[in-house]
XYZ file of C-alpha atoms in Angstrom:
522
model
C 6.646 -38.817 -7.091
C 3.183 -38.586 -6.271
C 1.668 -34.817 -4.890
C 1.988 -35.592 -1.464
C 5.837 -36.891 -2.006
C 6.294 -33.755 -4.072
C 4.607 -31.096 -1.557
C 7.184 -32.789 1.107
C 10.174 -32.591 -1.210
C 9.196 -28.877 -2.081
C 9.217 -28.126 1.831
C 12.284 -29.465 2.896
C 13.835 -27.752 -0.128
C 12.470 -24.403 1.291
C 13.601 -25.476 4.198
C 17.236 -25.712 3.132
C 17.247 -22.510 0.930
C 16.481 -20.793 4.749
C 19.126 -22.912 6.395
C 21.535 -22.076 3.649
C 21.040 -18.151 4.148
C 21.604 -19.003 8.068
C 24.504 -20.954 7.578
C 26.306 -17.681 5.505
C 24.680 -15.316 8.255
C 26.415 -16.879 10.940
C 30.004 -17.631 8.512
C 29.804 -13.775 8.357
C 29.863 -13.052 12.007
C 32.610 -15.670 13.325
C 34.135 -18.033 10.654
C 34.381 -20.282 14.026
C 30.716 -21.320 14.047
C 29.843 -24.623 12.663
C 26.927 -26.977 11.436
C 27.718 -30.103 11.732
C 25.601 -33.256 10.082
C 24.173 -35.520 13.512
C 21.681 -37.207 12.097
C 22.436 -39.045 8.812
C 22.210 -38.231 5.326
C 18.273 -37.382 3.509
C 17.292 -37.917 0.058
C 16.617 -34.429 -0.865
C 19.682 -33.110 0.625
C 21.736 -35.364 -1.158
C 19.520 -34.307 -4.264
C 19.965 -30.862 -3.847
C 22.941 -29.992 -1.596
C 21.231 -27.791 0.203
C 21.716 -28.141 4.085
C 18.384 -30.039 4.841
C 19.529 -32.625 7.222
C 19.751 -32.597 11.286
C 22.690 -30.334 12.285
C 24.046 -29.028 15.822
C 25.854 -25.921 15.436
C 28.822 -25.516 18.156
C 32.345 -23.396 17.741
C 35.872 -23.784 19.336
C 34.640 -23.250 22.689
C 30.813 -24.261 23.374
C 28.129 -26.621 21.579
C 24.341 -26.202 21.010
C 21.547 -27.373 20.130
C 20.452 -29.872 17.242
C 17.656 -29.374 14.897
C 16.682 -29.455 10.869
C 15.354 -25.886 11.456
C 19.180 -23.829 11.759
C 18.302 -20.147 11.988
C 16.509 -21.471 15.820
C 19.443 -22.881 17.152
C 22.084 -20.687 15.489
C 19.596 -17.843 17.444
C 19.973 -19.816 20.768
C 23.546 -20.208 20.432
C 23.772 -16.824 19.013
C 21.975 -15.708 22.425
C 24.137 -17.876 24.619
C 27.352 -17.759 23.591
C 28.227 -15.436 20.670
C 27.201 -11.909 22.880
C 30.543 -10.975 23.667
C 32.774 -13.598 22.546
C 36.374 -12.810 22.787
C 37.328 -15.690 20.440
C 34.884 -14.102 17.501
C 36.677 -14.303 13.856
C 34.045 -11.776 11.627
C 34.422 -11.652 8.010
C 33.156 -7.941 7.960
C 30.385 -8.403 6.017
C 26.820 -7.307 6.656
C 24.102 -8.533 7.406
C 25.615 -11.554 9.703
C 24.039 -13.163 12.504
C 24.722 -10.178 14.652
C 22.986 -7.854 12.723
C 19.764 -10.119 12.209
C 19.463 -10.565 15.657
C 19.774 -6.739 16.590
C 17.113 -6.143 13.776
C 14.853 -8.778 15.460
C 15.522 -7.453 19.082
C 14.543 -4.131 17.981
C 11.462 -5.502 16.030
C 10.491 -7.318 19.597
C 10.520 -4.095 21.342
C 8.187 -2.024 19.046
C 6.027 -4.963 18.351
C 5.667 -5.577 22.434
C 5.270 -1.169 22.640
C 2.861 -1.483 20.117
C 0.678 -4.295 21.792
C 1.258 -2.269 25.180
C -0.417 0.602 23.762
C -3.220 -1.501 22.135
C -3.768 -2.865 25.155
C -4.133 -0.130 27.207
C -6.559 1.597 24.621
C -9.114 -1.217 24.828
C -9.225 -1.751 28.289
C -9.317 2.432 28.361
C -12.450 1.954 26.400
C -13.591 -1.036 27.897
C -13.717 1.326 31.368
C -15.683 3.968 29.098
C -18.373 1.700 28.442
C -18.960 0.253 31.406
C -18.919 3.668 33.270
C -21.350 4.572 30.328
C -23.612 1.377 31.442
C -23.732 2.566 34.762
C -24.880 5.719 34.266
C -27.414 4.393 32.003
C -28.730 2.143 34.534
C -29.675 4.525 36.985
C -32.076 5.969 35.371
C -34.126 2.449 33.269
C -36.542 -0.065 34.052
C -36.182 -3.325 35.217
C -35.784 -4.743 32.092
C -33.508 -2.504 30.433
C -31.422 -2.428 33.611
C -31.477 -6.704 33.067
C -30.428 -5.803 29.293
C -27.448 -3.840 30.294
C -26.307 -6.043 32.225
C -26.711 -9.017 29.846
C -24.411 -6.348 27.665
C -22.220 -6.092 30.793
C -21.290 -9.785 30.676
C -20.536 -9.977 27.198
C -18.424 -7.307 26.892
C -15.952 -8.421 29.436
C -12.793 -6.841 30.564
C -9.730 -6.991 27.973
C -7.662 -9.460 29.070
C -10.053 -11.850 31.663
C -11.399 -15.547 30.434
C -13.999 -15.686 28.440
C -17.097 -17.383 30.674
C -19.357 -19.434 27.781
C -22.002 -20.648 30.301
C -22.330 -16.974 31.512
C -21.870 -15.475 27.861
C -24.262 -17.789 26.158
C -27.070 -17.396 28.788
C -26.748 -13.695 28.337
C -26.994 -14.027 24.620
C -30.086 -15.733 24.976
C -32.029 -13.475 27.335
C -31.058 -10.662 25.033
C -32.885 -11.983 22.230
C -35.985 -12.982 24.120
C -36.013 -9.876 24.984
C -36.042 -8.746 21.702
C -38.859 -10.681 20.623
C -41.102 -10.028 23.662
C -40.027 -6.619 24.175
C -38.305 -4.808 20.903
C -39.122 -1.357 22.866
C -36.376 -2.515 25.513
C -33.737 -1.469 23.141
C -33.805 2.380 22.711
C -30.519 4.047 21.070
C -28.534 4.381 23.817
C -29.063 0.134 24.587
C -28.221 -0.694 20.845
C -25.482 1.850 20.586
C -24.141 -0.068 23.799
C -24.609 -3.442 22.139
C -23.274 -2.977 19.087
C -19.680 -2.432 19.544
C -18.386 -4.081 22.632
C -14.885 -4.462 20.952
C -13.650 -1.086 21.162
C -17.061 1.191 21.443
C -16.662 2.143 17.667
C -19.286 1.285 15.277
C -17.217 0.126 12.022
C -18.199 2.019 8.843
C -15.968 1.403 5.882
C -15.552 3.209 2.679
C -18.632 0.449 1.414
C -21.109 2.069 3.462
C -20.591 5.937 2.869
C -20.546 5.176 -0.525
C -24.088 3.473 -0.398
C -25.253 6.522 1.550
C -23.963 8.799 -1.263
C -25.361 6.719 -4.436
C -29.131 6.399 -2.330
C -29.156 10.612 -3.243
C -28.893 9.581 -6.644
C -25.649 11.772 -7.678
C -25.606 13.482 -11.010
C -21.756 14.111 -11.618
C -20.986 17.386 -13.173
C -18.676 15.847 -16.422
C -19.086 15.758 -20.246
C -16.862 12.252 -19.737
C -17.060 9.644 -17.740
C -14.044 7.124 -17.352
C -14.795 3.753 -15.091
C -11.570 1.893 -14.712
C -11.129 -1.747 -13.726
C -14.942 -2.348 -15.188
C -14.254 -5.940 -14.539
C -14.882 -5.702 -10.827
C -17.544 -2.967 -10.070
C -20.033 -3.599 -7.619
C -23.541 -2.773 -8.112
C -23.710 0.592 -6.044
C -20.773 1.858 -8.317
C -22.774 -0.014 -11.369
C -25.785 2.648 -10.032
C -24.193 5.960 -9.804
C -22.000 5.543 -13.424
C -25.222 4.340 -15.810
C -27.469 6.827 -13.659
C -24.946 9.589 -15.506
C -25.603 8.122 -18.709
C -28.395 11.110 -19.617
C -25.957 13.759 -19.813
C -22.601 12.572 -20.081
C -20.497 10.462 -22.523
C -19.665 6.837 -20.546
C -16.167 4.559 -21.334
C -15.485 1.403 -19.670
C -12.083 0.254 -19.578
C -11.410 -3.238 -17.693
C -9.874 -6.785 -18.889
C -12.869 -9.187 -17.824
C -10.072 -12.225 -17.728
C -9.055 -10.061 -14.372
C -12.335 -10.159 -13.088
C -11.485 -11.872 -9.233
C -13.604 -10.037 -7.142
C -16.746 -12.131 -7.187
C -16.089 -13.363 -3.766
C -17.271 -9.551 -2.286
C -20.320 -8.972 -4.829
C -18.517 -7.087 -7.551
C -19.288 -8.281 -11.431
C -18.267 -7.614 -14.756
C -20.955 -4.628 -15.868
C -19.130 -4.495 -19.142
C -20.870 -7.754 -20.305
C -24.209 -5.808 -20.479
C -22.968 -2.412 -21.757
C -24.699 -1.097 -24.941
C -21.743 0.829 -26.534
C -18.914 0.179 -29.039
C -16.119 -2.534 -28.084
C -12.424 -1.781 -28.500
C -10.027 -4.535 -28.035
C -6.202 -4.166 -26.981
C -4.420 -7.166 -27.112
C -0.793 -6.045 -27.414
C 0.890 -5.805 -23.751
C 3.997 -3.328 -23.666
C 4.692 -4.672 -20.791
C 6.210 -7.985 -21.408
C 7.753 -9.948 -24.172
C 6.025 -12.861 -26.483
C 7.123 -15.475 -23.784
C 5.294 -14.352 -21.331
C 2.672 -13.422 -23.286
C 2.250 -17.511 -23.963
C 2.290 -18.177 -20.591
C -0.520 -15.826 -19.861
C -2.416 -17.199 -22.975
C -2.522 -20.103 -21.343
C -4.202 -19.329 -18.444
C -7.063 -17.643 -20.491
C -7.272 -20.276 -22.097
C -8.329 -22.258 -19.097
C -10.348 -19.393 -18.248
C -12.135 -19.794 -21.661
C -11.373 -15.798 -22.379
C -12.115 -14.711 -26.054
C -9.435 -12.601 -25.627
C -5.601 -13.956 -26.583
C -2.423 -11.459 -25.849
C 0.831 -10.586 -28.255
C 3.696 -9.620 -26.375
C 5.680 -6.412 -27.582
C 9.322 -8.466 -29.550
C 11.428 -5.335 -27.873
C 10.350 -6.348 -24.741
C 12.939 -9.645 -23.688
C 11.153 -11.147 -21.098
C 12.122 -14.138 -19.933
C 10.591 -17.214 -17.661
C 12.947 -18.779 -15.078
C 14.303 -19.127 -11.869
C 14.540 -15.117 -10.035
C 16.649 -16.026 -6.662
C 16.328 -12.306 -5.756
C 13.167 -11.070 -7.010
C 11.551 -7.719 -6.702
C 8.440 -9.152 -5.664
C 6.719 -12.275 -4.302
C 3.007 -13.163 -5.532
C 0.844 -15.108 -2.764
C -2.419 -16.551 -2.879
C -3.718 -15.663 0.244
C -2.733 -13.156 2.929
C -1.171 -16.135 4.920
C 0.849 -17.610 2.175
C 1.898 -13.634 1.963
C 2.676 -14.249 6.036
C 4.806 -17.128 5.357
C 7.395 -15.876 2.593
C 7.628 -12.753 4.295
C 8.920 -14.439 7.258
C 10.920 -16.955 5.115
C 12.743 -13.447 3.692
C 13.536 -11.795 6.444
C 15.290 -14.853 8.113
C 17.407 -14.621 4.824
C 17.996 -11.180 5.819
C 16.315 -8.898 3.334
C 14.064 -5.970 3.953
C 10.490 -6.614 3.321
C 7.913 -4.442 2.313
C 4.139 -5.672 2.192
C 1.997 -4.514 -0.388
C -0.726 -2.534 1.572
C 0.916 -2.189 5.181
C 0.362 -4.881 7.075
C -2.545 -4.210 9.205
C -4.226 -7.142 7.512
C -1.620 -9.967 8.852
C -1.180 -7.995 12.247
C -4.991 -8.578 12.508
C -5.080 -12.167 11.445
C -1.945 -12.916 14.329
C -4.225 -11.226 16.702
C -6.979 -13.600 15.712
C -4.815 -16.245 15.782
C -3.797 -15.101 19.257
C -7.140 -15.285 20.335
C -7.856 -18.838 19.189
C -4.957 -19.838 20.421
C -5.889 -18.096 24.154
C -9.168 -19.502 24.014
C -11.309 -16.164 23.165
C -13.340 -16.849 19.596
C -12.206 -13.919 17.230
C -14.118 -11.714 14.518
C -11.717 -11.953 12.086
C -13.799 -12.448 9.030
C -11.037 -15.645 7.732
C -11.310 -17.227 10.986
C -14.606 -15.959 12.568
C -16.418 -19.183 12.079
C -13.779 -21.540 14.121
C -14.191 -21.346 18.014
C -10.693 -22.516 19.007
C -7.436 -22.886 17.368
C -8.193 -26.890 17.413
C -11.077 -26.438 15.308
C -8.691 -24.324 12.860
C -6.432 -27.057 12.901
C -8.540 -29.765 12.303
C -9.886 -27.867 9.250
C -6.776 -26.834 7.669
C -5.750 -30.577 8.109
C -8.136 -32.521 7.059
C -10.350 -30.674 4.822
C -9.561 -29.910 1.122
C -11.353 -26.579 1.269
C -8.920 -25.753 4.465
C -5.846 -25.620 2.342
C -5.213 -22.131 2.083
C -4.868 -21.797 5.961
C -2.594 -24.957 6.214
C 0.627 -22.424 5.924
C -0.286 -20.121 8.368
C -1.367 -22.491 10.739
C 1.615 -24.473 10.176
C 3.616 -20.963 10.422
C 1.929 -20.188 14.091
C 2.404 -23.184 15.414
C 5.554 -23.619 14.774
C 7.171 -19.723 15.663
C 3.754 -18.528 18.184
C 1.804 -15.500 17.268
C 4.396 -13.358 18.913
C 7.330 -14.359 16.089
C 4.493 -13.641 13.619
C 3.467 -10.190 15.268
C 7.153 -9.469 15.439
C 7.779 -9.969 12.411
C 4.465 -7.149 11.133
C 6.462 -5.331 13.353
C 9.393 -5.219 10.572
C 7.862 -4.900 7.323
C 9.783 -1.883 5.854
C 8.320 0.837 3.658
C 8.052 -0.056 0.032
C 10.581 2.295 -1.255
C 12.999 0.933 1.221
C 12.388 -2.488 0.741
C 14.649 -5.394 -0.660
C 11.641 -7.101 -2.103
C 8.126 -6.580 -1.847
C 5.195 -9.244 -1.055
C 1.702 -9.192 -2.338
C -1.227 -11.207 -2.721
C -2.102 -11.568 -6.338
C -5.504 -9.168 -5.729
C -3.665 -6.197 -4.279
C -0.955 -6.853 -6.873
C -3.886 -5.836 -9.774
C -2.750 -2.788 -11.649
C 1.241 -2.976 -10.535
C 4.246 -4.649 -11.934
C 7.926 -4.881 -10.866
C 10.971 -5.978 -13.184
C 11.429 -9.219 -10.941
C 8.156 -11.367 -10.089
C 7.982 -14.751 -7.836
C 5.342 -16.374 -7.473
C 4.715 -18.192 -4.172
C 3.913 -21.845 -3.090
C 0.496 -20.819 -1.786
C -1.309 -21.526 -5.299
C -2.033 -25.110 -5.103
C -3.382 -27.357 -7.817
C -7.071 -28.958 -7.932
C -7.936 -31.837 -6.135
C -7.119 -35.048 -7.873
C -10.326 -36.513 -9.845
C -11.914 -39.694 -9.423
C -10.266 -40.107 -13.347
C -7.268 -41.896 -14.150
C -4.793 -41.824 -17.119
C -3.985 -44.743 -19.208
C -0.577 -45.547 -16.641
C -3.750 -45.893 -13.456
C -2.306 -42.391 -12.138
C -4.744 -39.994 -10.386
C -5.583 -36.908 -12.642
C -5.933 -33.675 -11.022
C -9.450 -31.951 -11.385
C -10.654 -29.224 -13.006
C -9.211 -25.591 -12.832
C -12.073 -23.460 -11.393
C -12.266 -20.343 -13.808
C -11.893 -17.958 -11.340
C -8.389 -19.252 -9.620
C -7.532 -19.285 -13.379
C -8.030 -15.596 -13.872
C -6.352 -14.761 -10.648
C -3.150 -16.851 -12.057
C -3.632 -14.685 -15.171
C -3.257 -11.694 -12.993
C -0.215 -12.947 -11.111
C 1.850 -13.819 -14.245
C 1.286 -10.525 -15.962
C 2.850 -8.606 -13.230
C 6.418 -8.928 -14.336
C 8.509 -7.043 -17.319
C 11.455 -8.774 -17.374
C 11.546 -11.786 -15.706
C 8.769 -14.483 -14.286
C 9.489 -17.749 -11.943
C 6.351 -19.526 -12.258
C 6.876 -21.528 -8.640
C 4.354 -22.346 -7.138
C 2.035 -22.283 -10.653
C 4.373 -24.583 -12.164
C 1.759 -27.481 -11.835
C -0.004 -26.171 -14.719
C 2.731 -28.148 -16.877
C 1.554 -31.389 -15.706
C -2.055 -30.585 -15.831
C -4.082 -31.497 -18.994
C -6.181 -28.435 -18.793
C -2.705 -26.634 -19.006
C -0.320 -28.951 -21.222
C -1.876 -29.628 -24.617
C 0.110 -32.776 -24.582
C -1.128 -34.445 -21.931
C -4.813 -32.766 -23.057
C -5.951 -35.406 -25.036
C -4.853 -38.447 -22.714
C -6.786 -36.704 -19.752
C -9.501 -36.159 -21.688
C -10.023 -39.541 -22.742
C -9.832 -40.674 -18.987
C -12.321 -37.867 -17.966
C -14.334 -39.412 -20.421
C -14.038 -42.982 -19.128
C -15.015 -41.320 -15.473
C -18.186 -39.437 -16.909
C -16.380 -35.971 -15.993
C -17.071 -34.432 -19.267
């Protein structure tokens, strides 16, 4: 099969492994419910035996709805005919369809109380400001009264359309302003302009700590520990070498786990004048495992090579019920934790999930019309722009899932579903993206679909089949962090490409090399 054959296989199978958890959910509550085949017999269900095909689920006494995608209709029928039932025949066991739909009921209610009270808090300080702007007004001149309002009709009431023509001509009055008149904007105006969103100036833990290194810190210590060297971003870089006069300083970091270029930080251990100590035993994980992550330094063209501790058995396989799932991105993370809890496990999200209750909001907003400052999705002004990128351009990959996820459950399934993460420690499984899974490890690792192979290259191998490209170093070393997590058992999933790649599989190295050759790729 080529990739694009394979990537459609691989989704109806997921799609099956869901249906199959549906199909037992609803056995459980009434051993009268039914799927029955309508719509003729697929390829990979016959491969598999997983229920993949088109299936209308019906009982004794009422039919419903068709579709490849059970856990909707068994939810309609569920919904329509199951509330109440006299003729129900239960097996007992928990969690059935009943119980998933309670859970999701309940879920529906604090996710719609939560966006009630979110709601009301930014239109709350929508009212603030504009009372604020008022007042201002008063007491200005004509042309910081004209700014204000400019300010006015950008920050619009919660809730209302979005005017461009009106927004846009605003905009650019502002900033003639600002060139022809920079005195215009006291305090008060900027303050007012700033933060239209919710009248809160954002200030992260990045820019406190900026304020604190600029007084030049000495820290009162005969030893100074920096962990995770690997990643440390400049203003940390600052403060630890400015100690370096009157304290002792250790770096301790793995630069193969360095994957935090993307936000500035850099591997300061490269320049360090001080002794090097090497560890290259793990006692976390066994010598299998230990190859596996070999490889992908390797690829990563680390120095460094791991030994795995021989009383450690850890083994590489299929994990149907892991203890955690490793994503790629915080939409692949979206997308199995939605795929879990329609199995009916408990899902805990590494982090809380603010993050993916922010990015359905965005999403929300795209979809509504109203451009978002997300920082994934900032740069697209409606969700057709989104989907045209996530379609049809390679670098638009990572957002295929979630878009895919949105529009085929709505933002409101997705914030729902935030609405039901569970704490860790109560948790059936836990999902992570590989970054904030640095530093952890569970007994049971997965690791998601969302980690998707190079491009193909222009090269060929000596059959005339496309060879994949290169393996950028850095999605290497995240890879290296996501297989390390485990201690007893790893399925590779969705990294399991790596076997057919030549950068990956030292027997099909030297054939792919010869065809990058022939292609000038080398």
């Amino acid at each position: 099969m080529d990739s694009q054959t394979e990537r459609i296989f691989e989704d109806a199978v997921r799609t099956g492994r869901r249906n199959a958890v549906t199909v037992e959910m609803a056995r459980r509550h009434c051993l009268n419910m039914t799927f029955t085949e309508c719509g003729g017999q697929g390829i990979a269900e016959a491969a598999t035996g997983l229920p993949i095909n088109m299936r209308q689920v019906g009982c004794l006494v009422a039919h419903g709805s068709a579709s490849g995608n059970l856990d909707w209709i068994a939810g309609e029928f569920y919904e329509q005919h199951c509330v109440g039932c006299v003729h129900r025949r239960p097996t007992g066991d928990v969690p059935n369809l009943a119980t998933v739909m309670d859970e999701r009921r309940e879920a529906a209610v604090r996710a719609e109380e939560t966006e009630r009270a979110e709601t009301a808090r930014r239109h709350h300080a929508w009212e603030q400001r504009a009372e604020h702007r008022r007042g201002t007004q008063a007491s200005s001149d004509t042309a910081m009264a004209g700014a204000l309002d400019d300010i006015g009709v950008l920050d619009q009431e919660p809730g209302t359309e979005r005017d461009k023509a009106a927004c846009d001509g605003a905009l650019r009055r502002l900033t003639a302003l600002a060139e022809r008149a920079p005195e215009t904007f006291t305090t008060e105006v900027i303050e007012l302009a700033l933060h239209p969103d919710d009248g809160a100036v954002r200030f992260d833990h990045d820019h406190y700590l900026k304020i604190w290194a600029l007084t030049r810190p000495k820290i009162d210590a005969d030893f100074l520990l920096l962990d995770e060297a690997q990643d440390t971003n400049p203003v940390v870089e600052q403060v630890f070498l400015g100690q370096r006069e009157h304290a002792q300083l250790v770096m301790v970091g793995d630069s193969a786990q360095a994957i935090y270029q993307w936000r500035g930080a850099k591997d300061i251990m490269t320049g360090f004048d001080g002794t090097q100590l090497a560890l290259s035993r793990s006692f976390r994980f066994g010598p299998l495992l230990a190859e596996e992550a070999n490889r992908w330094l390797a690829i990563a063209d680390a120095p460094l090579r791991l030994t795995g501790t021989t009383a450690v058995p850890t083994e590489l396989g299929p994990v149907l019920r892991p203890d955690a799932v490793l994503c790629r991105t915080n939409a692949g993370a979206m997308v199995q934790a939605m795929d879990l809890m329609a199995g009916g496990q408990r899902v805990g999200l590494a982090g809380g999930g603010e993050s993916l209750r922010a990015l359905a909001v965005a999403a929300r907003d795209l979809k509504e019309g109203r451009r978002t400052t997300h920082p994934e999705l900032i740069l697209f002004p409606s969700w057709g722009e989104l989907q045209d990128y996530a379609a049809h351009d390679p670098a638009g990959r990572d957002l295929q899932p979630f878009v895919h996820l949105v529009d085929t459950h709505g933002t409101d399934a997705v914030l729902t579903a935030v609405a039901r993460f569970a704490p860790e420690e109560h948790a059936d499984v836990i999902v992570s993206t590989a970054h904030k899974a640095k530093g952890r490890e569970w007994p049971r690792v997965k690791i998601a679909d969302d980690f998707s192979p190079p491009q193909d290259s222009p090269a060929q191998d000596d059959t005339g089949r496309a060879l994949p490209g290169p393996i950028d170093d850095a999605e290497a070393r995240l890879a290296y962090v996501a297989v390390t997590r485990t201690r007893q058992r790893l399925d590779i999933g969705g990294l399991s490409w790596i076997r057919d790649h030549p950068d990956g599989n030292p027997l099909a190295r030297h054939g792919g090399a010869r065809a990058m050759d022939r292609a000038g790729m080398r």
